[in-house]
Amino acid sequence: MRVALITGAAGGIGRATVEAFRQDGWQVVAWDVRPYPEAPKDVWMMQVDVSDEDRVVQAMALVGERFGKLDALVNNAAIQITKPLVETTPEEWDRVHRVNLRAAYVVSRAAYPLLKAAGRAAVVHVASVHAIATSAQIAAYAASKGGLLALTRAMAIEWAPDIRVNAVLPGAVDTEMLRAGLSRGHVQGADVEAQLRALAERTVARRVARPEEIAQAILFLADDARSSFIYGHGLVVDGGATIRLSTE
Ligand code: NAD
């Protein structure tokens, strides 16, 4: 049976991704820093802080003992801080980069022997459209996601041909992270539902994504039967948000 490790598994996109892989017949190992008591019984839920390197190495050893290989790794865990750059402290900057970028490297590095052991394997980093186009008050997050896209290309070159490394770049997805960001966002005074509607209206698709739509893109890039010739790619899944000129 193919084995997938998914980080940030208790979040919006994480839960949908766990479900998409389960439906596709994978054995899923789910990591999150917070508990996920509703995880399906056939999922191995491990409470792991991906920014804690010792814990990552220890938990990965347990995965190795149990399965001996990993067919897919999905680096999905992330945090977001929305505030002007001059108000962002170095500690906040480091925290964002530690979870969103450094942990992708730390977890991937720890997973490498298990990915190699699978024969053919895939890493999917969950980046963001903020890697390629961004807005005010989200610099630390945007920089971390830009770094993750660069890491995708670097890893794809080093780990080819047996391990394919790609990224998904979601646009706005209806999850806790999006709602928290909007509630602190720059359109002060407007409620979150109104901001969600305004945001949806500006995309070509006229709506934000459901987490399941991102999960399907992740599964596509993880599955060697579906995407065997795709290496180092950043797949934008944003309802057309980034294709429109802001000057039009
Ligand atoms: P979410 O907040 O619902 O889920 C994120 C999950 O990551 C949470 O369960 C959280 O506990 C976990 N996490 C945070 N820090 C961790 C750590 N140190 N160790 C382990 N787990 C940790 O957010 P989401 O929207 O589901 O985001 C999933 C991914 O999608 C993230 O990489 C995010 O940057 C990306 N993304 C989201 C959107 C969006 O609009 N929601 C858009 C673009 C990209």
PDB file of C-alpha atoms and ligand atoms in Angstrom:
ATOM      1  CA  MET A   1       0.000   0.000   0.000  1.00  0.00           C
ATOM      2  CA  ARG A   2       1.228   3.498  -0.786  1.00  0.00           C
ATOM      3  CA  VAL A   3       2.045   5.585   2.279  1.00  0.00           C
ATOM      4  CA  ALA A   4       1.645   9.375   2.468  1.00  0.00           C
ATOM      5  CA  LEU A   5       2.729  11.743   5.241  1.00  0.00           C
ATOM      6  CA  ILE A   6       0.724  14.976   5.413  1.00  0.00           C
ATOM      7  CA  THR A   7       1.700  17.859   7.720  1.00  0.00           C
ATOM      8  CA  GLY A   8      -0.746  20.468   8.981  1.00  0.00           C
ATOM      9  CA  ALA A   9      -3.265  17.657   8.698  1.00  0.00           C
ATOM     10  CA  ALA A  10      -5.779  19.053  11.220  1.00  0.00           C
ATOM     11  CA  GLY A  11      -6.312  22.269   9.246  1.00  0.00           C
ATOM     12  CA  GLY A  12      -8.740  23.043   6.444  1.00  0.00           C
ATOM     13  CA  ILE A  13      -6.653  21.952   3.461  1.00  0.00           C
ATOM     14  CA  GLY A  14      -4.921  19.270   5.557  1.00  0.00           C
ATOM     15  CA  ARG A  15      -8.153  17.469   6.468  1.00  0.00           C
ATOM     16  CA  ALA A  16      -9.382  17.562   2.884  1.00  0.00           C
ATOM     17  CA  THR A  17      -6.017  16.207   1.715  1.00  0.00           C
ATOM     18  CA  VAL A  18      -6.078  13.371   4.251  1.00  0.00           C
ATOM     19  CA  GLU A  19      -9.531  12.458   2.938  1.00  0.00           C
ATOM     20  CA  ALA A  20      -8.532  12.671  -0.741  1.00  0.00           C
ATOM     21  CA  PHE A  21      -5.582  10.318  -0.179  1.00  0.00           C
ATOM     22  CA  ARG A  22      -7.717   7.900   1.876  1.00  0.00           C
ATOM     23  CA  GLN A  23     -10.358   7.804  -0.843  1.00  0.00           C
ATOM     24  CA  ASP A  24      -7.585   7.035  -3.328  1.00  0.00           C
ATOM     25  CA  GLY A  25      -6.474   4.032  -1.256  1.00  0.00           C
ATOM     26  CA  TRP A  26      -3.368   5.427   0.473  1.00  0.00           C
ATOM     27  CA  GLN A  27      -2.279   4.723   4.056  1.00  0.00           C
ATOM     28  CA  VAL A  28      -2.109   8.198   5.598  1.00  0.00           C
ATOM     29  CA  VAL A  29       0.191   9.425   8.370  1.00  0.00           C
ATOM     30  CA  ALA A  30      -1.116  12.772   9.641  1.00  0.00           C
ATOM     31  CA  TRP A  31       1.061  15.270  11.508  1.00  0.00           C
ATOM     32  CA  ASP A  32      -0.115  18.416  13.232  1.00  0.00           C
ATOM     33  CA  VAL A  33       1.000  20.476  16.199  1.00  0.00           C
ATOM     34  CA  ARG A  34      -2.581  20.430  17.502  1.00  0.00           C
ATOM     35  CA  PRO A  35      -4.689  17.371  18.295  1.00  0.00           C
ATOM     36  CA  TYR A  36      -6.972  15.975  15.591  1.00  0.00           C
ATOM     37  CA  PRO A  37      -9.327  13.703  17.566  1.00  0.00           C
ATOM     38  CA  GLU A  38     -11.770  13.416  14.633  1.00  0.00           C
ATOM     39  CA  ALA A  39      -9.101  11.855  12.403  1.00  0.00           C
ATOM     40  CA  PRO A  40     -10.446   8.697  10.727  1.00  0.00           C
ATOM     41  CA  LYS A  41      -9.435   5.506  12.568  1.00  0.00           C
ATOM     42  CA  ASP A  42      -7.303   4.209   9.681  1.00  0.00           C
ATOM     43  CA  VAL A  43      -5.186   7.390   9.739  1.00  0.00           C
ATOM     44  CA  TRP A  44      -2.102   7.411  11.969  1.00  0.00           C
ATOM     45  CA  MET A  45      -2.321  10.794  13.708  1.00  0.00           C
ATOM     46  CA  MET A  46       0.901  11.988  15.344  1.00  0.00           C
ATOM     47  CA  GLN A  47       1.160  15.251  17.245  1.00  0.00           C
ATOM     48  CA  VAL A  48       4.312  16.768  15.765  1.00  0.00           C
ATOM     49  CA  ASP A  49       5.543  20.362  15.748  1.00  0.00           C
ATOM     50  CA  VAL A  50       7.339  20.548  12.411  1.00  0.00           C
ATOM     51  CA  SER A  51       9.429  23.481  13.634  1.00  0.00           C
ATOM     52  CA  ASP A  52      10.990  21.165  16.275  1.00  0.00           C
ATOM     53  CA  GLU A  53      13.743  19.313  14.434  1.00  0.00           C
ATOM     54  CA  ASP A  54      14.371  16.722  17.176  1.00  0.00           C
ATOM     55  CA  ARG A  55      10.677  15.800  17.301  1.00  0.00           C
ATOM     56  CA  VAL A  56      10.548  15.561  13.489  1.00  0.00           C
ATOM     57  CA  VAL A  57      13.520  13.169  13.383  1.00  0.00           C
ATOM     58  CA  GLN A  58      12.085  11.073  16.216  1.00  0.00           C
ATOM     59  CA  ALA A  59       8.597  10.875  14.660  1.00  0.00           C
ATOM     60  CA  MET A  60      10.044  10.079  11.225  1.00  0.00           C
ATOM     61  CA  ALA A  61      11.967   7.168  12.778  1.00  0.00           C
ATOM     62  CA  LEU A  62       8.651   5.774  14.064  1.00  0.00           C
ATOM     63  CA  VAL A  63       7.135   6.112  10.565  1.00  0.00           C
ATOM     64  CA  GLY A  64      10.175   4.260   9.207  1.00  0.00           C
ATOM     65  CA  GLU A  65       9.819   1.467  11.775  1.00  0.00           C
ATOM     66  CA  ARG A  66       6.160   0.993  10.918  1.00  0.00           C
ATOM     67  CA  PHE A  67       6.164   1.323   7.110  1.00  0.00           C
ATOM     68  CA  GLY A  68       9.794   1.271   5.964  1.00  0.00           C
ATOM     69  CA  LYS A  69       9.052   3.749   3.146  1.00  0.00           C
ATOM     70  CA  LEU A  70       7.135   6.873   2.149  1.00  0.00           C
ATOM     71  CA  ASP A  71       5.564   7.213  -1.303  1.00  0.00           C
ATOM     72  CA  ALA A  72       4.530  10.826  -0.756  1.00  0.00           C
ATOM     73  CA  LEU A  73       5.279  13.710   1.588  1.00  0.00           C
ATOM     74  CA  VAL A  74       2.978  16.745   1.671  1.00  0.00           C
ATOM     75  CA  ASN A  75       4.474  19.770   3.425  1.00  0.00           C
ATOM     76  CA  ASN A  76       1.263  21.657   4.156  1.00  0.00           C
ATOM     77  CA  ALA A  77       1.713  23.065   7.698  1.00  0.00           C
ATOM     78  CA  ALA A  78       2.008  26.849   7.839  1.00  0.00           C
ATOM     79  CA  ILE A  79       1.194  29.927   9.850  1.00  0.00           C
ATOM     80  CA  GLN A  80       0.360  33.417   8.700  1.00  0.00           C
ATOM     81  CA  ILE A  81       0.984  36.811  10.261  1.00  0.00           C
ATOM     82  CA  THR A  82      -0.764  39.786   8.671  1.00  0.00           C
ATOM     83  CA  LYS A  83       0.723  43.123   9.668  1.00  0.00           C
ATOM     84  CA  PRO A  84       2.839  45.884   8.137  1.00  0.00           C
ATOM     85  CA  LEU A  85       6.498  45.000   7.710  1.00  0.00           C
ATOM     86  CA  VAL A  86       7.730  47.707  10.096  1.00  0.00           C
ATOM     87  CA  GLU A  87       5.463  46.305  12.833  1.00  0.00           C
ATOM     88  CA  THR A  88       6.646  42.725  12.216  1.00  0.00           C
ATOM     89  CA  THR A  89       9.200  41.792  14.871  1.00  0.00           C
ATOM     90  CA  PRO A  90      12.249  39.649  14.028  1.00  0.00           C
ATOM     91  CA  GLU A  91      10.766  36.972  16.313  1.00  0.00           C
ATOM     92  CA  GLU A  92       7.511  36.927  14.310  1.00  0.00           C
ATOM     93  CA  TRP A  93       9.481  36.861  11.035  1.00  0.00           C
ATOM     94  CA  ASP A  94      11.526  33.904  12.311  1.00  0.00           C
ATOM     95  CA  ARG A  95       8.442  32.042  13.530  1.00  0.00           C
ATOM     96  CA  VAL A  96       6.760  32.315  10.111  1.00  0.00           C
ATOM     97  CA  HIS A  97       9.906  31.224   8.283  1.00  0.00           C
ATOM     98  CA  ARG A  98      10.597  28.424  10.727  1.00  0.00           C
ATOM     99  CA  VAL A  99       7.215  26.780  10.140  1.00  0.00           C
ATOM    100  CA  ASN A 100       6.578  27.669   6.501  1.00  0.00           C
ATOM    101  CA  LEU A 101      10.038  27.278   4.968  1.00  0.00           C
ATOM    102  CA  ARG A 102      12.623  25.780   7.321  1.00  0.00           C
ATOM    103  CA  ALA A 103      10.286  22.969   8.396  1.00  0.00           C
ATOM    104  CA  ALA A 104       9.683  21.998   4.761  1.00  0.00           C
ATOM    105  CA  TYR A 105      13.426  21.471   4.470  1.00  0.00           C
ATOM    106  CA  VAL A 106      13.743  19.751   7.873  1.00  0.00           C
ATOM    107  CA  VAL A 107      10.832  17.348   7.272  1.00  0.00           C
ATOM    108  CA  SER A 108      11.898  16.613   3.683  1.00  0.00           C
ATOM    109  CA  ARG A 109      15.469  15.924   4.781  1.00  0.00           C
ATOM    110  CA  ALA A 110      14.302  13.571   7.532  1.00  0.00           C
ATOM    111  CA  ALA A 111      11.974  11.828   5.056  1.00  0.00           C
ATOM    112  CA  TYR A 112      14.615  11.398   2.349  1.00  0.00           C
ATOM    113  CA  PRO A 113      15.716   7.812   3.198  1.00  0.00           C
ATOM    114  CA  LEU A 114      12.077   6.677   3.375  1.00  0.00           C
ATOM    115  CA  LEU A 115      11.241   8.389   0.065  1.00  0.00           C
ATOM    116  CA  LYS A 116      14.271   6.714  -1.525  1.00  0.00           C
ATOM    117  CA  ALA A 117      13.145   3.370  -0.122  1.00  0.00           C
ATOM    118  CA  ALA A 118       9.830   3.681  -2.017  1.00  0.00           C
ATOM    119  CA  GLY A 119      11.560   3.507  -5.407  1.00  0.00           C
ATOM    120  CA  ARG A 120       9.401   6.227  -6.962  1.00  0.00           C
ATOM    121  CA  ALA A 121       8.155   8.945  -4.613  1.00  0.00           C
ATOM    122  CA  ALA A 122       6.903  12.539  -4.554  1.00  0.00           C
ATOM    123  CA  VAL A 123       7.151  15.613  -2.358  1.00  0.00           C
ATOM    124  CA  VAL A 124       4.443  18.260  -2.630  1.00  0.00           C
ATOM    125  CA  HIS A 125       5.005  21.602  -0.927  1.00  0.00           C
ATOM    126  CA  VAL A 126       1.887  23.672  -0.310  1.00  0.00           C
ATOM    127  CA  ALA A 127       3.039  27.188  -1.169  1.00  0.00           C
ATOM    128  CA  SER A 128       0.675  30.034  -2.101  1.00  0.00           C
ATOM    129  CA  VAL A 129      -0.063  32.543  -4.841  1.00  0.00           C
ATOM    130  CA  HIS A 130       1.781  34.912  -2.478  1.00  0.00           C
ATOM    131  CA  ALA A 131       4.950  33.278  -3.857  1.00  0.00           C
ATOM    132  CA  ILE A 132       4.348  35.047  -7.184  1.00  0.00           C
ATOM    133  CA  ALA A 133       2.055  38.035  -6.496  1.00  0.00           C
ATOM    134  CA  THR A 134       1.178  39.537  -3.165  1.00  0.00           C
ATOM    135  CA  SER A 135      -0.426  42.367  -1.217  1.00  0.00           C
ATOM    136  CA  ALA A 136       0.320  44.703   1.671  1.00  0.00           C
ATOM    137  CA  GLN A 137       0.715  43.507   5.275  1.00  0.00           C
ATOM    138  CA  ILE A 138       1.747  39.951   4.554  1.00  0.00           C
ATOM    139  CA  ALA A 139       5.485  40.244   3.778  1.00  0.00           C
ATOM    140  CA  ALA A 140       6.867  37.556   6.097  1.00  0.00           C
ATOM    141  CA  TYR A 141       4.366  34.994   4.801  1.00  0.00           C
ATOM    142  CA  ALA A 142       4.878  35.990   1.143  1.00  0.00           C
ATOM    143  CA  ALA A 143       8.659  35.770   1.505  1.00  0.00           C
ATOM    144  CA  SER A 144       8.407  32.331   3.126  1.00  0.00           C
ATOM    145  CA  LYS A 145       6.189  31.052   0.299  1.00  0.00           C
ATOM    146  CA  GLY A 146       8.494  32.536  -2.346  1.00  0.00           C
ATOM    147  CA  GLY A 147      11.334  30.689  -0.648  1.00  0.00           C
ATOM    148  CA  LEU A 148       9.297  27.484  -0.681  1.00  0.00           C
ATOM    149  CA  LEU A 149       8.836  27.782  -4.452  1.00  0.00           C
ATOM    150  CA  ALA A 150      12.596  28.240  -4.893  1.00  0.00           C
ATOM    151  CA  LEU A 151      13.189  25.251  -2.601  1.00  0.00           C
ATOM    152  CA  THR A 152      10.809  23.231  -4.805  1.00  0.00           C
ATOM    153  CA  ARG A 153      13.021  23.792  -7.847  1.00  0.00           C
ATOM    154  CA  ALA A 154      16.267  23.151  -5.968  1.00  0.00           C
ATOM    155  CA  MET A 155      14.980  19.908  -4.450  1.00  0.00           C
ATOM    156  CA  ALA A 156      13.475  18.779  -7.759  1.00  0.00           C
ATOM    157  CA  ILE A 157      16.892  19.005  -9.384  1.00  0.00           C
ATOM    158  CA  GLU A 158      18.795  17.320  -6.555  1.00  0.00           C
ATOM    159  CA  TRP A 159      16.323  14.512  -5.884  1.00  0.00           C
ATOM    160  CA  ALA A 160      15.407  13.609  -9.474  1.00  0.00           C
ATOM    161  CA  PRO A 161      14.721  11.270 -11.103  1.00  0.00           C
ATOM    162  CA  ASP A 162      13.239   8.947  -8.471  1.00  0.00           C
ATOM    163  CA  ILE A 163      11.755  11.579  -6.165  1.00  0.00           C
ATOM    164  CA  ARG A 164       9.643  14.228  -7.905  1.00  0.00           C
ATOM    165  CA  VAL A 165       9.291  17.532  -6.037  1.00  0.00           C
ATOM    166  CA  ASN A 166       6.511  19.980  -6.933  1.00  0.00           C
ATOM    167  CA  ALA A 167       4.404  22.694  -5.320  1.00  0.00           C
ATOM    168  CA  VAL A 168       0.751  23.698  -5.277  1.00  0.00           C
ATOM    169  CA  LEU A 169       0.069  27.444  -5.094  1.00  0.00           C
ATOM    170  CA  PRO A 170      -3.470  27.912  -3.796  1.00  0.00           C
ATOM    171  CA  GLY A 171      -5.355  31.170  -4.088  1.00  0.00           C
ATOM    172  CA  ALA A 172      -8.024  31.993  -1.509  1.00  0.00           C
ATOM    173  CA  VAL A 173      -9.400  28.856   0.158  1.00  0.00           C
ATOM    174  CA  ASP A 174     -12.173  28.927   2.740  1.00  0.00           C
ATOM    175  CA  THR A 175     -10.270  27.831   5.864  1.00  0.00           C
ATOM    176  CA  GLU A 176      -9.479  29.177   9.323  1.00  0.00           C
ATOM    177  CA  MET A 177      -6.272  30.725   7.995  1.00  0.00           C
ATOM    178  CA  LEU A 178      -8.088  32.755   5.341  1.00  0.00           C
ATOM    179  CA  ARG A 179     -10.791  33.931   7.750  1.00  0.00           C
ATOM    180  CA  ALA A 180      -8.253  34.896  10.426  1.00  0.00           C
ATOM    181  CA  GLY A 181      -6.242  36.840   7.854  1.00  0.00           C
ATOM    182  CA  LEU A 182      -9.332  38.661   6.606  1.00  0.00           C
ATOM    183  CA  SER A 183     -10.509  39.556  10.097  1.00  0.00           C
ATOM    184  CA  ARG A 184      -7.231  41.399  10.662  1.00  0.00           C
ATOM    185  CA  GLY A 185      -6.992  42.603   7.079  1.00  0.00           C
ATOM    186  CA  HIS A 186      -6.840  46.028   5.559  1.00  0.00           C
ATOM    187  CA  VAL A 187     -10.578  46.484   4.835  1.00  0.00           C
ATOM    188  CA  GLN A 188     -11.282  47.605   8.380  1.00  0.00           C
ATOM    189  CA  GLY A 189     -14.857  47.619   9.558  1.00  0.00           C
ATOM    190  CA  ALA A 190     -16.203  45.146   6.991  1.00  0.00           C
ATOM    191  CA  ASP A 191     -17.238  41.758   8.393  1.00  0.00           C
ATOM    192  CA  VAL A 192     -15.459  38.591   7.298  1.00  0.00           C
ATOM    193  CA  GLU A 193     -18.403  37.287   5.223  1.00  0.00           C
ATOM    194  CA  ALA A 194     -18.569  40.580   3.305  1.00  0.00           C
ATOM    195  CA  GLN A 195     -14.811  40.498   2.737  1.00  0.00           C
ATOM    196  CA  LEU A 196     -15.022  36.894   1.544  1.00  0.00           C
ATOM    197  CA  ARG A 197     -17.726  37.884  -0.956  1.00  0.00           C
ATOM    198  CA  ALA A 198     -15.670  40.866  -2.175  1.00  0.00           C
ATOM    199  CA  LEU A 199     -12.597  38.679  -2.555  1.00  0.00           C
ATOM    200  CA  ALA A 200     -14.570  36.001  -4.404  1.00  0.00           C
ATOM    201  CA  GLU A 201     -16.007  38.574  -6.809  1.00  0.00           C
ATOM    202  CA  ARG A 202     -12.514  39.661  -7.860  1.00  0.00           C
ATOM    203  CA  THR A 203     -11.429  36.168  -8.971  1.00  0.00           C
ATOM    204  CA  VAL A 204     -12.231  34.904 -12.466  1.00  0.00           C
ATOM    205  CA  ALA A 205     -14.078  31.935 -10.909  1.00  0.00           C
ATOM    206  CA  ARG A 206     -16.206  34.389  -8.819  1.00  0.00           C
ATOM    207  CA  ARG A 207     -15.670  32.356  -5.653  1.00  0.00           C
ATOM    208  CA  VAL A 208     -13.033  31.157  -3.221  1.00  0.00           C
ATOM    209  CA  ALA A 209     -11.882  27.523  -3.342  1.00  0.00           C
ATOM    210  CA  ARG A 210     -13.159  24.642  -1.270  1.00  0.00           C
ATOM    211  CA  PRO A 211     -10.285  22.820   0.497  1.00  0.00           C
ATOM    212  CA  GLU A 212     -11.151  19.675  -1.495  1.00  0.00           C
ATOM    213  CA  GLU A 213     -10.203  21.453  -4.724  1.00  0.00           C
ATOM    214  CA  ILE A 214      -6.682  22.059  -3.423  1.00  0.00           C
ATOM    215  CA  ALA A 215      -6.493  18.486  -2.094  1.00  0.00           C
ATOM    216  CA  GLN A 216      -7.138  17.102  -5.593  1.00  0.00           C
ATOM    217  CA  ALA A 217      -4.243  19.140  -7.014  1.00  0.00           C
ATOM    218  CA  ILE A 218      -1.961  17.881  -4.217  1.00  0.00           C
ATOM    219  CA  LEU A 219      -3.022  14.276  -4.876  1.00  0.00           C
ATOM    220  CA  PHE A 220      -2.412  14.733  -8.614  1.00  0.00           C
ATOM    221  CA  LEU A 221       1.190  15.887  -8.032  1.00  0.00           C
ATOM    222  CA  ALA A 222       1.813  13.184  -5.402  1.00  0.00           C
ATOM    223  CA  ASP A 223       0.591  10.311  -7.540  1.00  0.00           C
ATOM    224  CA  ASP A 224       3.212   8.947  -9.918  1.00  0.00           C
ATOM    225  CA  ALA A 225       0.505   7.351 -12.060  1.00  0.00           C
ATOM    226  CA  ARG A 226      -0.951  10.810 -12.757  1.00  0.00           C
ATOM    227  CA  SER A 227       2.006  13.211 -12.886  1.00  0.00           C
ATOM    228  CA  SER A 228       5.113  11.088 -13.548  1.00  0.00           C
ATOM    229  CA  PHE A 229       6.771  13.626 -15.896  1.00  0.00           C
ATOM    230  CA  ILE A 230       6.156  16.757 -13.773  1.00  0.00           C
ATOM    231  CA  TYR A 231       9.239  18.001 -11.906  1.00  0.00           C
ATOM    232  CA  GLY A 232       9.841  21.259 -10.037  1.00  0.00           C
ATOM    233  CA  HIS A 233       6.503  22.734 -11.067  1.00  0.00           C
ATOM    234  CA  GLY A 234       4.439  25.303  -9.186  1.00  0.00           C
ATOM    235  CA  LEU A 235       0.796  24.496  -9.931  1.00  0.00           C
ATOM    236  CA  VAL A 236      -1.374  27.580  -9.432  1.00  0.00           C
ATOM    237  CA  VAL A 237      -4.885  26.697  -8.205  1.00  0.00           C
ATOM    238  CA  ASP A 238      -6.481  30.093  -7.670  1.00  0.00           C
ATOM    239  CA  GLY A 239      -9.702  30.400  -9.676  1.00  0.00           C
ATOM    240  CA  GLY A 240      -7.865  32.750 -12.008  1.00  0.00           C
ATOM    241  CA  ALA A 241      -6.983  35.273  -9.297  1.00  0.00           C
ATOM    242  CA  THR A 242      -3.452  35.873 -10.601  1.00  0.00           C
ATOM    243  CA  ILE A 243      -4.197  35.986 -14.348  1.00  0.00           C
ATOM    244  CA  ARG A 244      -5.879  39.409 -14.362  1.00  0.00           C
ATOM    245  CA  LEU A 245      -3.883  42.629 -14.705  1.00  0.00           C
ATOM    246  CA  SER A 246      -4.491  44.845 -11.678  1.00  0.00           C
ATOM    247  CA  THR A 247      -4.224  47.865 -14.022  1.00  0.00           C
ATOM    248  CA  GLU A 248      -7.183  46.863 -16.195  1.00  0.00           C
TER     249      GLU A 248
HETATM  250  P1  NAD B   1      -5.151  26.095   8.521  1.00  0.00           P
HETATM  251  O1  NAD B   1      -4.724  27.127   9.485  1.00  0.00           O
HETATM  252  O2  NAD B   1      -6.568  25.631   8.488  1.00  0.00           O
HETATM  253  O3  NAD B   1      -4.215  24.787   8.664  1.00  0.00           O
HETATM  254  C1  NAD B   1      -2.852  24.857   8.926  1.00  0.00           C
HETATM  255  C2  NAD B   1      -2.514  23.692   9.837  1.00  0.00           C
HETATM  256  O4  NAD B   1      -1.093  23.693  10.073  1.00  0.00           O
HETATM  257  C3  NAD B   1      -3.200  23.796  11.211  1.00  0.00           C
HETATM  258  O5  NAD B   1      -3.892  22.607  11.524  1.00  0.00           O
HETATM  259  C4  NAD B   1      -2.046  24.049  12.166  1.00  0.00           C
HETATM  260  O6  NAD B   1      -2.245  23.494  13.456  1.00  0.00           O
HETATM  261  C5  NAD B   1      -0.898  23.365  11.438  1.00  0.00           C
HETATM  262  N1  NAD B   1       0.395  23.865  11.904  1.00  0.00           N
HETATM  263  C6  NAD B   1       0.760  25.148  12.124  1.00  0.00           C
HETATM  264  N2  NAD B   1       1.995  25.191  12.652  1.00  0.00           N
HETATM  265  C7  NAD B   1       2.435  23.910  12.747  1.00  0.00           C
HETATM  266  C8  NAD B   1       3.610  23.310  13.227  1.00  0.00           C
HETATM  267  N3  NAD B   1       4.608  24.049  13.724  1.00  0.00           N
HETATM  268  N4  NAD B   1       3.721  21.968  13.185  1.00  0.00           N
HETATM  269  C9  NAD B   1       2.705  21.209  12.688  1.00  0.00           C
HETATM  270  N5  NAD B   1       1.554  21.720  12.241  1.00  0.00           N
HETATM  271  C10 NAD B   1       1.412  23.054  12.268  1.00  0.00           C
HETATM  272  O7  NAD B   1      -4.737  26.652   7.105  1.00  0.00           O
HETATM  273  P2  NAD B   1      -4.994  26.116   5.628  1.00  0.00           P
HETATM  274  O8  NAD B   1      -5.664  27.199   4.890  1.00  0.00           O
HETATM  275  O9  NAD B   1      -5.575  24.746   5.637  1.00  0.00           O
HETATM  276  O10 NAD B   1      -3.481  26.081   5.110  1.00  0.00           O
HETATM  277  C11 NAD B   1      -2.845  24.908   4.622  1.00  0.00           C
HETATM  278  C12 NAD B   1      -1.731  25.342   3.682  1.00  0.00           C
HETATM  279  O11 NAD B   1      -2.290  26.039   2.559  1.00  0.00           O
HETATM  280  C13 NAD B   1      -0.714  26.298   4.293  1.00  0.00           C
HETATM  281  O12 NAD B   1       0.571  25.985   3.821  1.00  0.00           O
HETATM  282  C14 NAD B   1      -1.148  27.647   3.765  1.00  0.00           C
HETATM  283  O13 NAD B   1      -0.090  28.579   3.744  1.00  0.00           O
HETATM  284  C15 NAD B   1      -1.603  27.260   2.379  1.00  0.00           C
HETATM  285  N6  NAD B   1      -2.485  28.226   1.735  1.00  0.00           N
HETATM  286  C16 NAD B   1      -3.729  28.505   2.223  1.00  0.00           C
HETATM  287  C17 NAD B   1      -4.535  29.428   1.567  1.00  0.00           C
HETATM  288  C18 NAD B   1      -5.921  29.791   2.053  1.00  0.00           C
HETATM  289  O14 NAD B   1      -6.541  30.698   1.473  1.00  0.00           O
HETATM  290  N7  NAD B   1      -6.460  29.138   3.063  1.00  0.00           N
HETATM  291  C19 NAD B   1      -4.082  30.063   0.399  1.00  0.00           C
HETATM  292  C20 NAD B   1      -2.809  29.751  -0.068  1.00  0.00           C
HETATM  293  C21 NAD B   1      -2.027  28.820   0.604  1.00  0.00           C
END
